[in-house]
CSV table of C-alpha atoms in Angstrom, one decimal:
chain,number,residue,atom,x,y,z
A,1,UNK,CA,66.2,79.8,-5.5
A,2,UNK,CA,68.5,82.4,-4.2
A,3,UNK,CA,68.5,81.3,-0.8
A,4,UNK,CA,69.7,78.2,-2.2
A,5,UNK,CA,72.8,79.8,-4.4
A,6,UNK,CA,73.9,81.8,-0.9
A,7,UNK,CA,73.8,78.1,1.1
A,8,UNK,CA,75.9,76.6,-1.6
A,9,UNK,CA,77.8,79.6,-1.6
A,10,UNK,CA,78.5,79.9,-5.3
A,11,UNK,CA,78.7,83.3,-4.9
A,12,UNK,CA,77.1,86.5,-3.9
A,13,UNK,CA,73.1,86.5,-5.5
A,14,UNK,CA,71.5,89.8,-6.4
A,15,UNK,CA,67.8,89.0,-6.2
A,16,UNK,CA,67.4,92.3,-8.6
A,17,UNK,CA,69.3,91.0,-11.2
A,18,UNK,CA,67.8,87.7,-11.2
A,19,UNK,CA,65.0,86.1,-13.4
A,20,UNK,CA,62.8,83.6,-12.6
A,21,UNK,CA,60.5,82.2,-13.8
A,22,UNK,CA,58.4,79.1,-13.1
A,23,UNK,CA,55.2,77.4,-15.5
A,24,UNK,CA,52.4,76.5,-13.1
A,25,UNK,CA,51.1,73.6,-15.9
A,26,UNK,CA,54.1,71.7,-16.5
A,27,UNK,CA,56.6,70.9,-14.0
A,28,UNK,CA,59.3,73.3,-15.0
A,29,UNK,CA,61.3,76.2,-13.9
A,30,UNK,CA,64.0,78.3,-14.7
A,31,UNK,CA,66.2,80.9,-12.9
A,32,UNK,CA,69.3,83.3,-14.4
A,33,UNK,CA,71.6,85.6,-13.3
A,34,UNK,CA,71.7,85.0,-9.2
A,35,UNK,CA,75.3,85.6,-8.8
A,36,UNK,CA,78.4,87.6,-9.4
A,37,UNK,CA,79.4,85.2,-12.6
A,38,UNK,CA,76.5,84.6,-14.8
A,39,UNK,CA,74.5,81.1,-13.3
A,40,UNK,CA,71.4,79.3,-14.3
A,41,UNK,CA,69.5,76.7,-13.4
A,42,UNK,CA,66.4,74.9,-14.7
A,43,UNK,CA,64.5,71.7,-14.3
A,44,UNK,CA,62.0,70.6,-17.7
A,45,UNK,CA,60.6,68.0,-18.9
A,46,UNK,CA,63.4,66.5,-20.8
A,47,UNK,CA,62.4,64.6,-24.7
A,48,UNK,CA,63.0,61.4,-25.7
A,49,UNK,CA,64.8,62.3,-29.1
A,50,UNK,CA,66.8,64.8,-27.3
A,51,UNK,CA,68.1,62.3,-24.7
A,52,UNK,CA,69.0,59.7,-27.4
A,53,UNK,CA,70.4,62.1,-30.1
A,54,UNK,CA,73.6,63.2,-28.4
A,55,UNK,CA,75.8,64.9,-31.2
A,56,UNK,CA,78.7,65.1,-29.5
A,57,UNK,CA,80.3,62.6,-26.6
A,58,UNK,CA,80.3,63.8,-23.4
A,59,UNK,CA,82.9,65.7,-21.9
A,60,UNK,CA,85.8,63.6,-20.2
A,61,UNK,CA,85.8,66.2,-17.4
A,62,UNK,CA,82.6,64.8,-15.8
A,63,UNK,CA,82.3,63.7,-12.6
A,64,UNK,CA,79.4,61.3,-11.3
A,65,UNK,CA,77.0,62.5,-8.8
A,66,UNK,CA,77.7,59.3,-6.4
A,67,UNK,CA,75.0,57.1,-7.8
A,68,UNK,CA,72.4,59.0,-9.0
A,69,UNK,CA,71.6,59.8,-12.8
A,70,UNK,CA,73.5,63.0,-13.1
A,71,UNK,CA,77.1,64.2,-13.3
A,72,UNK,CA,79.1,67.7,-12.7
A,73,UNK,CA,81.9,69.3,-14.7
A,74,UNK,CA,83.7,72.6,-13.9
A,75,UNK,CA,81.0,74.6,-15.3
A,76,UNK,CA,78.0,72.7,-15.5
A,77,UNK,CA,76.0,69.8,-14.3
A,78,UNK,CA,72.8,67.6,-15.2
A,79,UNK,CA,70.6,65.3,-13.2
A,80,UNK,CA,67.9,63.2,-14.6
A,81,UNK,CA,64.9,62.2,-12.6
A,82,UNK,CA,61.5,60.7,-12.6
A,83,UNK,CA,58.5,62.5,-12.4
A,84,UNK,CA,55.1,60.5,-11.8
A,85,UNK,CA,52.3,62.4,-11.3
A,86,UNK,CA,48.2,62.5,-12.4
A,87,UNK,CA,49.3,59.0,-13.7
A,88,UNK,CA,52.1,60.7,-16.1
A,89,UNK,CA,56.0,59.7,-15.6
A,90,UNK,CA,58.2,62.0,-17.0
A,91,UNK,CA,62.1,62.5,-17.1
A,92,UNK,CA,63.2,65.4,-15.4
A,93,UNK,CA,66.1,66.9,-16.6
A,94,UNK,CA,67.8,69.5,-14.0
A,95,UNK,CA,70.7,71.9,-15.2
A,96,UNK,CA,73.1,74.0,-13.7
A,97,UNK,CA,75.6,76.1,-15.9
A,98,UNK,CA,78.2,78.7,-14.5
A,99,UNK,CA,80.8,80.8,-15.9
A,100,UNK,CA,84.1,79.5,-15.4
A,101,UNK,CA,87.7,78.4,-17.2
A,102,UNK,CA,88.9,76.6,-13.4
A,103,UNK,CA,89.0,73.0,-14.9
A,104,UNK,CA,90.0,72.0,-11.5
A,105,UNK,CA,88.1,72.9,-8.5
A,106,UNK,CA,86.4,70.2,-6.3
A,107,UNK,CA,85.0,72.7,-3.9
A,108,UNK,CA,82.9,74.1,-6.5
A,109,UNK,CA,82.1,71.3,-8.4
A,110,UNK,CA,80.6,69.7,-5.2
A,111,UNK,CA,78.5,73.1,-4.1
A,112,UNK,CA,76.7,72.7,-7.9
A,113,UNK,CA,76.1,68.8,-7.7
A,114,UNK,CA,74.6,69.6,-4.1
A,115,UNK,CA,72.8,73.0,-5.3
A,116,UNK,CA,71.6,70.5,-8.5
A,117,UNK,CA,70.2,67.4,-6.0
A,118,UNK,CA,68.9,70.0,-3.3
A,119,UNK,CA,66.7,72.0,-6.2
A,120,UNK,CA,65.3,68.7,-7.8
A,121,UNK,CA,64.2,67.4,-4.3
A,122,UNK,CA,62.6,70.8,-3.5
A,123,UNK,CA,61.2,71.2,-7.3
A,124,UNK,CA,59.6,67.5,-7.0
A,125,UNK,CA,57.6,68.0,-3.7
A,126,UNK,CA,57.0,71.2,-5.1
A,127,UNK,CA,55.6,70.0,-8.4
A,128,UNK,CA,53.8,67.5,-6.5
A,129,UNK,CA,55.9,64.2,-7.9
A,130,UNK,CA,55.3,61.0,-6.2
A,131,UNK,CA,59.3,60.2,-6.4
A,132,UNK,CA,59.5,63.8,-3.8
A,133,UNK,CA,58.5,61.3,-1.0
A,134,UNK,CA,62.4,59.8,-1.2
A,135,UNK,CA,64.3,62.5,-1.5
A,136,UNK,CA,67.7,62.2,-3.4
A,137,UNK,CA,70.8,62.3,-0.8
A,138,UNK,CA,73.2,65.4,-1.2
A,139,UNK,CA,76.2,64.3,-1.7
A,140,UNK,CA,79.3,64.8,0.3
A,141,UNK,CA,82.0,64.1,-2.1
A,142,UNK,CA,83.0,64.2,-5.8
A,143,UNK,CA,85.7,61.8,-7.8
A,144,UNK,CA,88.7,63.8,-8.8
A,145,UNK,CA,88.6,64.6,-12.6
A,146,UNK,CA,91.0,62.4,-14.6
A,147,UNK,CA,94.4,63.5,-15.2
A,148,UNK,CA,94.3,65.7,-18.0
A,149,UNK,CA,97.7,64.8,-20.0
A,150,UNK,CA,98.6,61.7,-18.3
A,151,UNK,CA,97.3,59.1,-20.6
A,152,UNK,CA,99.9,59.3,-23.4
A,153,UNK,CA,99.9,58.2,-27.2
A,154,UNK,CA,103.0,55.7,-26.5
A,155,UNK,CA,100.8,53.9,-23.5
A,156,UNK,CA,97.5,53.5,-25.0
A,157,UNK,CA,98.0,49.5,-25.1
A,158,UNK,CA,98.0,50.2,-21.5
A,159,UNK,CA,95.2,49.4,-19.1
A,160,UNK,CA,93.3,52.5,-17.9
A,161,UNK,CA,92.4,50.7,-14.6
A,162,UNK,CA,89.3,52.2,-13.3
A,163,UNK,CA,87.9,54.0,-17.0
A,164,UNK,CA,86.4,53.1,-19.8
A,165,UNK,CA,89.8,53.5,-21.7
A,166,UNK,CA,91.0,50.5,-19.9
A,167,UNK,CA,89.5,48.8,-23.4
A,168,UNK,CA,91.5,50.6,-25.8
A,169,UNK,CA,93.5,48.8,-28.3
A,170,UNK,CA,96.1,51.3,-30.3
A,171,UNK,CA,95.7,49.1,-33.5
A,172,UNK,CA,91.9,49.8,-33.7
A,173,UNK,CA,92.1,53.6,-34.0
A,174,UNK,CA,91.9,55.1,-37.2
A,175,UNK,CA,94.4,56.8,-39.1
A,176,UNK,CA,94.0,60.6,-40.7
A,177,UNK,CA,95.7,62.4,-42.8
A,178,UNK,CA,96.6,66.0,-41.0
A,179,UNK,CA,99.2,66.0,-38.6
A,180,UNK,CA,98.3,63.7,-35.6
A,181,UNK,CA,101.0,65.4,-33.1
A,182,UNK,CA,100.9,64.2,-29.4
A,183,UNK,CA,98.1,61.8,-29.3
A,184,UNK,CA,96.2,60.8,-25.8
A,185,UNK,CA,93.1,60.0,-23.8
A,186,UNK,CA,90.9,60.5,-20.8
A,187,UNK,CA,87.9,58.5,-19.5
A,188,UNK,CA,85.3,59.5,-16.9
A,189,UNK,CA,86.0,58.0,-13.7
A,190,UNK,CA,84.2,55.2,-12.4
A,191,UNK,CA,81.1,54.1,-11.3
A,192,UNK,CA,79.3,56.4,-12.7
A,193,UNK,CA,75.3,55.7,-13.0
A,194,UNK,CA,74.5,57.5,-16.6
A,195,UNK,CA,77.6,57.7,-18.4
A,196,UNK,CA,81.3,56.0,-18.8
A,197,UNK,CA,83.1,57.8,-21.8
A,198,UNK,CA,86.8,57.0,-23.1
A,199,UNK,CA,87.7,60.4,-25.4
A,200,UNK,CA,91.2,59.8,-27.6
A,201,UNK,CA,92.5,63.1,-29.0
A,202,UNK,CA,96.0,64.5,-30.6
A,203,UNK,CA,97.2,67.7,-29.9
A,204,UNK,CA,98.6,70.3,-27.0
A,205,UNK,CA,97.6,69.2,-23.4
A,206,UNK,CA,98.6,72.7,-22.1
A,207,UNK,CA,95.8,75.3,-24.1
A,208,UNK,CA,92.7,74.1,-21.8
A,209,UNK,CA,91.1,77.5,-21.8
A,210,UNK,CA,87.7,76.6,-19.9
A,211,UNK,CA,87.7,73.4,-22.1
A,212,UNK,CA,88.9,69.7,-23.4
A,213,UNK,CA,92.1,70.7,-25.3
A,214,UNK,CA,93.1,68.6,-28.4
A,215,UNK,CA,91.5,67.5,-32.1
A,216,UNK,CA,88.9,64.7,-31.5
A,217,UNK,CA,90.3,61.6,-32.7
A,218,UNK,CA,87.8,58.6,-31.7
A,219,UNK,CA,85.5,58.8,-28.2
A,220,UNK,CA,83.8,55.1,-26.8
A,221,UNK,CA,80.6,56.1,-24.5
A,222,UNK,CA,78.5,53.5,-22.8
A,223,UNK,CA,75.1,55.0,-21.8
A,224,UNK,CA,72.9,53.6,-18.6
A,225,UNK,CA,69.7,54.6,-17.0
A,226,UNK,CA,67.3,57.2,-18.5
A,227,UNK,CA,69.9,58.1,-21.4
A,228,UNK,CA,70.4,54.4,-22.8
A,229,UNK,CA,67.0,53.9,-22.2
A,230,UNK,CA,65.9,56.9,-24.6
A,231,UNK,CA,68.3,55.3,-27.3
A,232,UNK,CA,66.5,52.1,-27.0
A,233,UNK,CA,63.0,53.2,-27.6
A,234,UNK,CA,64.2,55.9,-30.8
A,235,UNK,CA,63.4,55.0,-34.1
A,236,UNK,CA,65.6,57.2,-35.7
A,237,UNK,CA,68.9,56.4,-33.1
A,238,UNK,CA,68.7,52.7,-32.1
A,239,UNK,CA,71.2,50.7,-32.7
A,240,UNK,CA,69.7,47.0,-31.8
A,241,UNK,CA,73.3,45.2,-31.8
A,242,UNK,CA,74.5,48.1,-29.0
A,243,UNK,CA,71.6,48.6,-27.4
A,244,UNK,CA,70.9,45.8,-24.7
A,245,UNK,CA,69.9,45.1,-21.7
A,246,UNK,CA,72.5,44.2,-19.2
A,247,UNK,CA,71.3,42.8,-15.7
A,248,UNK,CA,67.5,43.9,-16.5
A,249,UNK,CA,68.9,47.5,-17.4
A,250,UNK,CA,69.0,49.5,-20.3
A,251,UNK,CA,72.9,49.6,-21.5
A,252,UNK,CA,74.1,51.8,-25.4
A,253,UNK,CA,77.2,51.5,-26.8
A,254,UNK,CA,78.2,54.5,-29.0
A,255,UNK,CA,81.4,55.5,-31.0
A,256,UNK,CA,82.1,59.0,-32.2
A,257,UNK,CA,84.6,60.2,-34.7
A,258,UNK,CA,85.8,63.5,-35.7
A,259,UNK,CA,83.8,65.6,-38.8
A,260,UNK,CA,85.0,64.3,-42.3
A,261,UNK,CA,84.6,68.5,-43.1
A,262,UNK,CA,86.4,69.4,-40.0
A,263,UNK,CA,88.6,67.0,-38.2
A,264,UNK,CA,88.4,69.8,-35.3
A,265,UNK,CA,84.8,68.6,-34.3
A,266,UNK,CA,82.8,65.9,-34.0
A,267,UNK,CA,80.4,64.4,-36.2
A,268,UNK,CA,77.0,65.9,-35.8
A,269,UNK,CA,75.0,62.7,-36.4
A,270,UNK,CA,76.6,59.6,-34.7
A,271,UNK,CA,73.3,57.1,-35.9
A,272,UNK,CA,75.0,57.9,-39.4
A,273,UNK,CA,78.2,56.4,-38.2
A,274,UNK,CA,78.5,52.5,-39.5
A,275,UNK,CA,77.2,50.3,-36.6
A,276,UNK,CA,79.5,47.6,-37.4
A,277,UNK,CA,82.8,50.0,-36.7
A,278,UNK,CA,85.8,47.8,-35.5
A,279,UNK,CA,86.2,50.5,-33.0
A,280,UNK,CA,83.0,50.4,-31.6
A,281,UNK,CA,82.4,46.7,-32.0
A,282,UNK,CA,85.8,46.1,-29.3
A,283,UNK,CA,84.7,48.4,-26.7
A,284,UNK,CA,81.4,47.4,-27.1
A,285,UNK,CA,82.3,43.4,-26.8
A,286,UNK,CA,84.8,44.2,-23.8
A,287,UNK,CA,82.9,46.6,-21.7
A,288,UNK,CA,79.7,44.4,-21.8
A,289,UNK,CA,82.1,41.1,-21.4
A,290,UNK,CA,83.5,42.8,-18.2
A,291,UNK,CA,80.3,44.3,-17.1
A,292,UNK,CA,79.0,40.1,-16.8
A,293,UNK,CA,76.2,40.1,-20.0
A,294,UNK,CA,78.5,39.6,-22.7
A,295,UNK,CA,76.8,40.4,-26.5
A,296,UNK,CA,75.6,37.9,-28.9
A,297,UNK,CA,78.0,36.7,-31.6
C-alpha cells in the first residue's frame, strides 16, 4: 500500500507510521497514516442498510470516476464493486479519505480516484474475486467540480444544462422562517454512474473552509447502480413510487430537507420525509421523463 501512495504521489509515506492491517477471512483491509497529512484507505464489505440509509445527500463537490460506481471529492473518494467468490457476491465498498481544505485541485483529486481504482483491482485479484479477471481502467481525467457560487437565487428558473438542477422550479421550494439571505445551488456534473445530486442552499458562498458553505435548503439526488439498488431491496427505506427501474436498471429518487430542530443540518432520516413531496415528485417525474422511462401516473 505504500508503494502505491508514493506512485500516486500523494505525498511522502512513512512506512513506520503507518498501520495496516488486512483480515485474511473476509475480503477486507485497511491502511492509516502513510503520508505527511493524515490518509486512509480501506476496502469492506459494504451493508445493504448502510448503502440505502444515506442521512445526508451527497456532497455537490463530487466528481464521477468516468463510468464506474464511484466518485472523488477534495478529500475523499468511494468506489463500489462486485465481489463474487466461493459462490458469494458481495459489494465492495473502497474509501479513500485525506486531510485537506483545497476544494479545488484536480491534480489531486485524479491521484486519489486512480490510487482508489488501482487498490480495488489489486485487492480483488488479491482476495481472489472473479470480477479481478477485468480489471477496472485508471482513469486519466476528472470533470471539473461545479462552480461554487455561480448558480444564483435570482436564476433558479434557469436551466442548469448538464446537472440535475437543470429540473428545478423556484416555485416548488419551500419557504422557512429564519433569514433565507443569498439563496443558490450546485449539481454534480454529469454522467455520473452512482450519483446525480442538485443541493439548494442560502447563505455566504465565500466561508468554504474544507467544506459546502451555506444552510441546507432542499437537495434532489437520483441514485443508480449498487446504491439505488440497496434502496430497492430495504424494507425500512424503499420508496416503491421512486424506486424503479429505468432501462433494466435500478434508478431512486430521494428529496432531503433541512432538520425541523436545526435548519443548519439535514434531516437525519430521509424515509421519514413524505414520499408524496411536490418537491420530490417534479424532479422525480422530470429526470426519469428525460432519462426515456417516464413514471406511472
Amino acid at each position: 500500500m505504500v508503494d502505491l501512495i508514493q506512485e500516486a504521489d500523494l505525498g511522502v509515506p512513512n512506512p513506520e507510521d503507518s498501520d495496516v492491517e488486512v483480515d485474511v477471512d473476509d475480503p477486507s483491509l485497511s491502511c492509516h497514516a502513510v503520508a505527511l497529512n493524515t490518509l486512509d484507505l480501506s476496502m469492506y464489505p459494504e451493508e445493504k442498510l448502510y448503502l440505502a440509509g444515506g442521512y445526508r445527500p451527497p456532497d455537490p463537490l463530487l466528481i464521477p470516476i468516468g463510468d464506474l460506481p464511484g466518485f472523488v471529492t477534495h478529500g475523499y473518494g468511494r468506489l463500489y464493486v462486485s465481489c463474487s467468490r466461493d459462490s458469494k457476491t458481495l459489494i465492495q465498498k473502497s474509501s479513500i479519505s485525506i486531510d485537506s481544505s483545497e476544494l479545488d485541485n484536480p491534480d489531486a483529486r485524479l491521484a486519489m480516484a486512480r490510487l482508489l481504482v488501482d487498490m480495488t483491482n489489486k485487492a480483488r485479484a488479491r482476495f481472489g474475486c472473479a470480477e479481478s479477471a477485468n480489471a477496472l481502467s485508471l482513469p486519466s481525467e476528472l470533470p471539473e467540480i461545479p462552480e461554487v457560487g455561480r448558480l444564483a437565487a435570482s436564476e433558479v428558473d434557469a436551466p442548469f444544462r448538464g446537472t440535475a438542477c437543470s429540473f428545478v422550479k423556484r416555485s416548488l421550494l419551500p419557504d422557512y422562517e429564519w433569514d433565507r439571505g443569498e439563496e443558490w445551488a450546485m449539481g454534480t456534473p454529469q454522467p455520473s454512474g452512482l450519483i446525480s445530486t442538485c443541493d439548494i442552499r442560502t447563505g455566504n458562498l465565500d466561508s468554504t473552509d474544507g467544506d459546502v458553505p451555506g444552510r441546507p435548503r432542499s437537495a434532489f439526488v437520483m441514485y443508480e447502480g449498487p446504491l439505488a439498488k440497496a434502496r430497492h431491496e430495504s424494507e425500512k427505506y424503499s420508496l416503491p413510487e421512486y424506486d424503479v427501474m429505468c432501462h433494466g436498471e435500478p434508478v431512486s429518487f430521494r428529496y432531503y430537507g433541512p432538520s425541523e430542530d436545526d435548519p443548519s443540518h439535514w434531516e437525519k432520516d430521509p424515509a421519514e420525509q413524505t414520499s408524496g413531496n411536490r418537491f420530490l415528485d417534479h424532479f422525480a417525474r422530470a429526470a426519469a421523463e428525460r432519462a426515456g422511462c417516464p413514471l406511472p401516473e
